[in-house]
């Protein structure tokens, strides 16, 4: 069986965001495993307007094409006002079938590890027929980021990232048969 393709989705587009640092760290951990093809998928590159406000057929087609090429996902989620970012919700809404019957892991960060954002995302993923996995690395703005901007994860997070990836791959492989 060929290797699965897993997209590491950056859930923020704002200037000064730290999600690229977190995403690159997850990718470096994942790449060392050699068990799948991992790639960063940056929502910012797709220039999605607000859903339904203007013709976005070209952007939506490119976004859906990318998602269709993936077997599973790892969402890098930052907590904004106890939830996910508006751009992540918007990107989720721009696809439907492309999400269906795939698995996802969540790596979150915030003042309480981004736990509330992760819980909101789980509800949305359920509606999109995405199987979210149980293991959830939660990063603290107070202990895993220097000055709130330089990502320096504690070593203890490696166990959770690898456990999450184990589950994402197991579920992605099982759901690929269904698709």
C-alpha angles and dihedrals in degrees: 000000000000121000118274120247113232123188120210101210119206106217100201135063103180124122112266093022119160097206092098089059092050092044093051090049092051090047092050090052091046095047091055088061094060092203100115143009108266125191138172113244110196114198088203091069092062096058093213112186119214108297111267097005100100141359105287099162094129094048093043092049092052092046093049092046090055093047092047089056091059130082096197145354146228111203118209100209129186121193116242116178092339094308146064123290120275091239092056091050089047092051091049089053093051091069135042116162092033089069097043121115096003131117130240139192125199129219109186138181138188142105090308095029093276089281095146092050090049091052091051091049091052090058092050092046090053090057089051092052093248117147106224116202127233103234108086125181107212117193125201123225086213101052107020100046127059111222088349092284113065114071113224107161122202113247091242090074092068091075092054095045091052092045090051092048090050089056095043091053094046093050094040090054093048093047093048087068089054093050 
